[in-house]
XYZ file of C-alpha atoms in Angstrom:
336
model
C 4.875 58.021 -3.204
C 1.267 57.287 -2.133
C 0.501 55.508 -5.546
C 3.602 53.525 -5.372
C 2.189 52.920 -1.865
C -0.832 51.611 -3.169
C 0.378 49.879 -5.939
C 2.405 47.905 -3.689
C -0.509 46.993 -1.195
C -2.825 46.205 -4.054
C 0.004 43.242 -5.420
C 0.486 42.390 -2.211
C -3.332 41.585 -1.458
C -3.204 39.557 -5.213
C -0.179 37.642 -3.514
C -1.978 36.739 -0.717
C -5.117 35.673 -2.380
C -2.998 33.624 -4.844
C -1.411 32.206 -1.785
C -4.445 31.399 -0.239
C -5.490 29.792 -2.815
C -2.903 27.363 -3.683
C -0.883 25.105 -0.943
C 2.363 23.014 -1.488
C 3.543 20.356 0.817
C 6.732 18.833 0.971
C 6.601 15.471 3.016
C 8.172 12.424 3.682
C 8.796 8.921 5.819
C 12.096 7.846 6.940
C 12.159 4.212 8.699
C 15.277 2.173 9.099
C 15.361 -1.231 11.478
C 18.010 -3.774 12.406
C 16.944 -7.435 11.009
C 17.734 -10.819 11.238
C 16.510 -13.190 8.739
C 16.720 -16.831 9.019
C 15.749 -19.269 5.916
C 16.237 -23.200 6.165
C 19.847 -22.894 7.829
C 20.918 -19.342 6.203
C 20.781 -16.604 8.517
C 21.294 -12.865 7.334
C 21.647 -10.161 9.399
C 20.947 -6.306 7.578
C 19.740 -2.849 8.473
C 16.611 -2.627 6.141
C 13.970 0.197 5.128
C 10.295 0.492 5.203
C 9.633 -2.598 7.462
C 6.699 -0.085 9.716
C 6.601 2.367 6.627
C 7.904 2.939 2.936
C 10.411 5.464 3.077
C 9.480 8.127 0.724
C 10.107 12.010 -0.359
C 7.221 13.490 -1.498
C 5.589 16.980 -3.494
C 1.791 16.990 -3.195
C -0.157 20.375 -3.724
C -3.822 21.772 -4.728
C -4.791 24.938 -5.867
C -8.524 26.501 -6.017
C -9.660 26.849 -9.146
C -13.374 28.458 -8.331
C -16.681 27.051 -8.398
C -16.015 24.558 -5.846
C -13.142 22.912 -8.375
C -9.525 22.216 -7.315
C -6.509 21.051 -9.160
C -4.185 18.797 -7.744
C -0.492 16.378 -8.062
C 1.417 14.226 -5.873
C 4.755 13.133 -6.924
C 6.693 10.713 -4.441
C 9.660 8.728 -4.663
C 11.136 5.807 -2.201
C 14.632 6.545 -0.562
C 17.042 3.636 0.684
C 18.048 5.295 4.010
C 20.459 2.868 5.303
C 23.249 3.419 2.561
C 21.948 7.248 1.095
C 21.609 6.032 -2.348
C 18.502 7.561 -4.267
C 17.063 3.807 -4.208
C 13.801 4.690 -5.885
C 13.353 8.423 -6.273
C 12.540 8.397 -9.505
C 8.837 9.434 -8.079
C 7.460 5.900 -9.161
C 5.648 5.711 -5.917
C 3.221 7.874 -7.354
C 3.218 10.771 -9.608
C -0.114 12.343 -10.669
C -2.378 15.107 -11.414
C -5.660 15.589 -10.516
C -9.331 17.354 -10.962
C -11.582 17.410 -8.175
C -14.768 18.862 -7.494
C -18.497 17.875 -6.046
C -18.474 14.811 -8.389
C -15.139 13.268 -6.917
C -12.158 13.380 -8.300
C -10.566 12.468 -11.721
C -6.623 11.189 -11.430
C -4.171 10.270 -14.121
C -0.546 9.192 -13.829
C 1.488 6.224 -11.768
C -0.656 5.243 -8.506
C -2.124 2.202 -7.063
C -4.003 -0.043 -8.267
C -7.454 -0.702 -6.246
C -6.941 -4.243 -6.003
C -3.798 -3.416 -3.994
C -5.240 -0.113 -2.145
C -8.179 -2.680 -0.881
C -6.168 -5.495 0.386
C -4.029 -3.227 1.972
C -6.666 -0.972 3.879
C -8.029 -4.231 5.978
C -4.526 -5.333 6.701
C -3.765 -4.045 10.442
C 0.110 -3.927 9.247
C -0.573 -1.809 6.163
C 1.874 -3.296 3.566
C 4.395 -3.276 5.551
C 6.666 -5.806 7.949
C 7.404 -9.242 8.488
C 3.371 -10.292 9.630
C 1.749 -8.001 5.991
C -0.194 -9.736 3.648
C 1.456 -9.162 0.779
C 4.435 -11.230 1.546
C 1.301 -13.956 0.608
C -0.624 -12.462 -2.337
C 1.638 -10.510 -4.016
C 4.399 -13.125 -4.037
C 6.130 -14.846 -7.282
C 3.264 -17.777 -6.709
C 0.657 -15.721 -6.403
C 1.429 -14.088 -9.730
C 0.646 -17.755 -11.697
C 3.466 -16.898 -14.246
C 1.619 -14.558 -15.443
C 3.664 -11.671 -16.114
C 1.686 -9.151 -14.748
C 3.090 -5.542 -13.068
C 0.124 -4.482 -11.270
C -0.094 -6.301 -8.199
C 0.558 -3.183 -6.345
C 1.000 0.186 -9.036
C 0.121 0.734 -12.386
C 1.438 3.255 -15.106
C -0.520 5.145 -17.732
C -3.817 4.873 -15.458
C -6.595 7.181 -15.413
C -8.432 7.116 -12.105
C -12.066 7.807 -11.203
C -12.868 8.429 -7.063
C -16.373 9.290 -5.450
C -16.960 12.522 -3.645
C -16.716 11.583 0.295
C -20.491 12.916 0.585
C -22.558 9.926 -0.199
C -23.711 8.361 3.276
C -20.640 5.903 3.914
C -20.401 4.359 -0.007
C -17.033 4.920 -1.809
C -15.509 3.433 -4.200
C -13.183 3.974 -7.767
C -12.899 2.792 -10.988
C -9.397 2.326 -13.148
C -7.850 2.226 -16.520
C -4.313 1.941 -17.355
C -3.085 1.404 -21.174
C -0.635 -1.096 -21.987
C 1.007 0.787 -24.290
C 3.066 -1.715 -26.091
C 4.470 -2.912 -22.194
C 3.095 -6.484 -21.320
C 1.398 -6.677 -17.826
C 0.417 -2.754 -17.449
C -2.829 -3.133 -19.204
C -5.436 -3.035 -16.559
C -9.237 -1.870 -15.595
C -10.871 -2.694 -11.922
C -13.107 -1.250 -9.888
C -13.682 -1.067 -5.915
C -16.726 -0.315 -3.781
C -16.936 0.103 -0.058
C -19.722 1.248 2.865
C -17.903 2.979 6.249
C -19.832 4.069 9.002
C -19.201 4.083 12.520
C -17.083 1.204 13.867
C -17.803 -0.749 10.328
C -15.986 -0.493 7.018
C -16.153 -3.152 4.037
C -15.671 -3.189 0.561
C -14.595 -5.605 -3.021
C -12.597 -4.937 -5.810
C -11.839 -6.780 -9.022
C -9.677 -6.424 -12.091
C -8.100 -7.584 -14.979
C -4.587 -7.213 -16.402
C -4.646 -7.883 -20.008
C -1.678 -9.623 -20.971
C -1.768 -9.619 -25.463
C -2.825 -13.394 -24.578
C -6.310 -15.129 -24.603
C -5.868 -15.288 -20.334
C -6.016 -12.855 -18.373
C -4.688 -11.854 -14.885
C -7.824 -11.567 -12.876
C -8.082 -10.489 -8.998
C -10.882 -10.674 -7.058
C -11.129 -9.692 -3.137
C -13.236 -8.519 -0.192
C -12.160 -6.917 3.152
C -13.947 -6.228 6.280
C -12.782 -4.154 10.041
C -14.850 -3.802 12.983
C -13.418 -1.414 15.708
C -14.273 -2.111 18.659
C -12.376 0.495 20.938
C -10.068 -2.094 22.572
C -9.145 -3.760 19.234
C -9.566 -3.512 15.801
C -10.779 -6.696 13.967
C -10.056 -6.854 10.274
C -10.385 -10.042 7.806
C -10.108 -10.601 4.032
C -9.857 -13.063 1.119
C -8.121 -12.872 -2.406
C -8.156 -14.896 -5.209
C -5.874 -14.248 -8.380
C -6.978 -16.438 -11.365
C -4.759 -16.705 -14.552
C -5.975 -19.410 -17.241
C -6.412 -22.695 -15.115
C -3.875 -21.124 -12.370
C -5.872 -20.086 -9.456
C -4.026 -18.371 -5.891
C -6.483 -18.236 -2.936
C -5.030 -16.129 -0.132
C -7.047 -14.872 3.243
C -5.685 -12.879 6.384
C -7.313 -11.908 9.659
C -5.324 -9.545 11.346
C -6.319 -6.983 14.775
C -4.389 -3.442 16.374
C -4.579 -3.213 19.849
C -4.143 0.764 20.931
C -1.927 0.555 24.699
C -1.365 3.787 25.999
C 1.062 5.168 23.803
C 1.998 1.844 22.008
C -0.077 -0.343 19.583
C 0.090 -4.094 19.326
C -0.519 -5.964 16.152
C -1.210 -9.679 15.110
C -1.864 -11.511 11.558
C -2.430 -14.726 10.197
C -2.223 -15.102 6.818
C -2.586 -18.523 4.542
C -1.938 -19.010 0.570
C -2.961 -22.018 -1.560
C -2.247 -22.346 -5.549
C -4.267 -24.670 -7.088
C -3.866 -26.058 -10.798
C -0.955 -27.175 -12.869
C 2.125 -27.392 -11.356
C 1.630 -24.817 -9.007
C -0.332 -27.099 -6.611
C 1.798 -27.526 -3.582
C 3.105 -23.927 -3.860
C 1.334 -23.383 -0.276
C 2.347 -20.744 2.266
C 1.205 -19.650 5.849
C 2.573 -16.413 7.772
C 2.387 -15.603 11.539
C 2.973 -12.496 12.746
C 3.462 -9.943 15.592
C 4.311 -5.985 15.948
C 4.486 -4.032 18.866
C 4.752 0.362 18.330
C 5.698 2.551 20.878
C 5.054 6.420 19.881
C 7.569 8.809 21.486
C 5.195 11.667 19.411
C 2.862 11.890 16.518
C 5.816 11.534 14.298
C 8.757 9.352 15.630
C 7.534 5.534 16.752
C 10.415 2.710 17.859
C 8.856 -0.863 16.776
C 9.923 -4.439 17.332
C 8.087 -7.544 14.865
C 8.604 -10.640 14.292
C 7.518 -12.803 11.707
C 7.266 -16.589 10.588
C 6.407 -17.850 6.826
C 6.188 -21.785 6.561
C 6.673 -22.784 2.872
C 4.930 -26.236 1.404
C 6.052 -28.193 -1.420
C 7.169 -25.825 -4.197
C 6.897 -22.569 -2.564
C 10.074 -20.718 -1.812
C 8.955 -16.815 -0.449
C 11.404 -15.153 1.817
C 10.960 -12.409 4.386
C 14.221 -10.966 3.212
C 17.703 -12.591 2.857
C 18.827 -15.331 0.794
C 16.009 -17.890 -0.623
C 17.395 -21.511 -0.178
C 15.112 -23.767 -2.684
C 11.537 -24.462 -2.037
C 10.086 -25.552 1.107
C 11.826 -23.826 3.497
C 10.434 -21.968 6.804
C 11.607 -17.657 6.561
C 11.481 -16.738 10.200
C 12.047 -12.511 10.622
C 12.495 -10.352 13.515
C 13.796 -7.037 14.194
C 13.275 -3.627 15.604
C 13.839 0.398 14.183
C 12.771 3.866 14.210
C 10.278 5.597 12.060
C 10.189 9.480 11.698
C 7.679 11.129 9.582
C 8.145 14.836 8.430
């Protein structure tokens, strides 16, 4: 009886070491909003996800591998919440594995691109809602006809991220292979300095395309904080052949008590062929109001003036080219 006794509290101090050792996390965003979208004369009223955050259902985990080494993977899909279907959980939000250690970390798998990760970190809206950036630079206009897919994610990429020890400088460096799909091939880079109230950084990359051009992005972001109000500015420019997409945003958060007000403007020119007068300009504003560290209710509205030959929407039904997509709405995010 006494050996079985000890038998049992020896596994059961293994169990709890392995335990210690390893974590698993189940998480996850649920956001849902009541819209109105008006473009030209067509006005479309929905219930629409992922206007404060993406929805998403999500696996992430690390276990200790000694030596001051960790493994690591994050699979996460999107959700449509307003009708229950599995939308996209397929876990092509990101799904990857991971070594990390003193010298940073090493990541392979689907994630984001750090072109995208840049643009969105000195956007006050994140990439999210009527007033975001990326309704400018990661529109059909801005992509030149190129064909590309990595405006945002990339497949097949192997990752490189610096340890979070070197005196405010961070940055990565990415490689994705084509294999045999056009517009996945890619390599970029991005560097950065935060300290204190200041944070800036650049990234640039290339999406190989099987064709003497190439998709190339190029941009630079900068925040200040200044208690009250957080300042943030930055500038993009996509270049494909003689095709060139200049886009720039300056956008601020305002903390209020328990809410948080937030403000962009946001301007996109194409210059070059035929893509000249495909010129945009967005306005817009977001107030938050917290009820706790998870659940927020939000209100935004947005504006997006189209020139010429540009036809972007904030949702709804496009109607030609040179229309104004005016936005507003209001919702409920819960995180878990």
């Amino acid at each position: 009886m006494k050996k079985s006794l000890l038998a049992l509290a020896v596994l059961g101090a293994f169990a709890g070491a392995a335990s210690a050792q390893s974590s698993l996390t189940v998480f996850g965003i649920v956001d849902l909003s009541v819209n109105s979208v008006k473009n030209g004369s067509i006005t479309q009223k929905s219930m629409g996800s992922n206007q404060l955050n993406s929805n998403r259902l999500g696996f992430r985990g690390t276990e200790d591998l000694g030596g001051g080494m960790s493994a690591g993977f994050w699979i996460e899909g999107g959700m449509s919440n307003d009708d229950g279907t599995p939308g996209g959980l397929n876990f092509q939000r990101r799904s990857t594995v991971s070594l990390l250690g003193s010298f940073g970390e090493v990541r392979l798998g689907r994630d984001y691109t750090n072109t995208f990760t840049n643009v969105a970190s000195f956007d006050a809206y994140g990439a999210n809602g009527f007033g975001n950036f990326s309704n400018i630079y990661a529109s059909t206009p801005a992509g030149l006809g190129s064909g590309a897919t990595t405006a945002v994610r990339a497949n097949n990429m192997v990752g490189y991220f610096t340890p979070g020890n070197l005196g405010g400088l961070y940055g990565s460096a990415q490689i994705a292979a084509g294999e045999g799909t056009k517009g996945n091939k890619y390599t970029g880079f991005r560097l950065g300095y935060a300290a204190g109230p200041v944070d800036v950084a650049v990234a640039m990359s290339q999406t190989d395309l099987g064709t003497a051009d190439k998709y190339k992005v190029f941009n630079v972001g900068a925040s200040y904080n200044l208690g009250v109000a957080k300042l943030l500015a930055q500038y993009d420019q996509r270049k494909y052949g003689a095709l060139k997409y200049t886009s720039y945003q300056f956008s601020t958060s305002v903390p209020l008590g328990q809410g948080e007000f937030r403000a962009s403007y946001a301007k996109g020119n194409a210059e070059g062929g035929t893509t000249s007068a495909n010129d945009a300009s967005l306005l817009g504003f977001e107030y938050i109001y917290n009820l706790s560290k998870r659940t927020a209710l939000y209100t935004q509205y947005g504006r997006l003036s189209n020139k010429g030959a540009s036809a972007i929407a904030l949702g709804g039904v496009s109607t030609g080219s040179g229309f104004t997509s005016t936005g507003y709405g209001a919702g409920v995010r819960h995180i878990f």
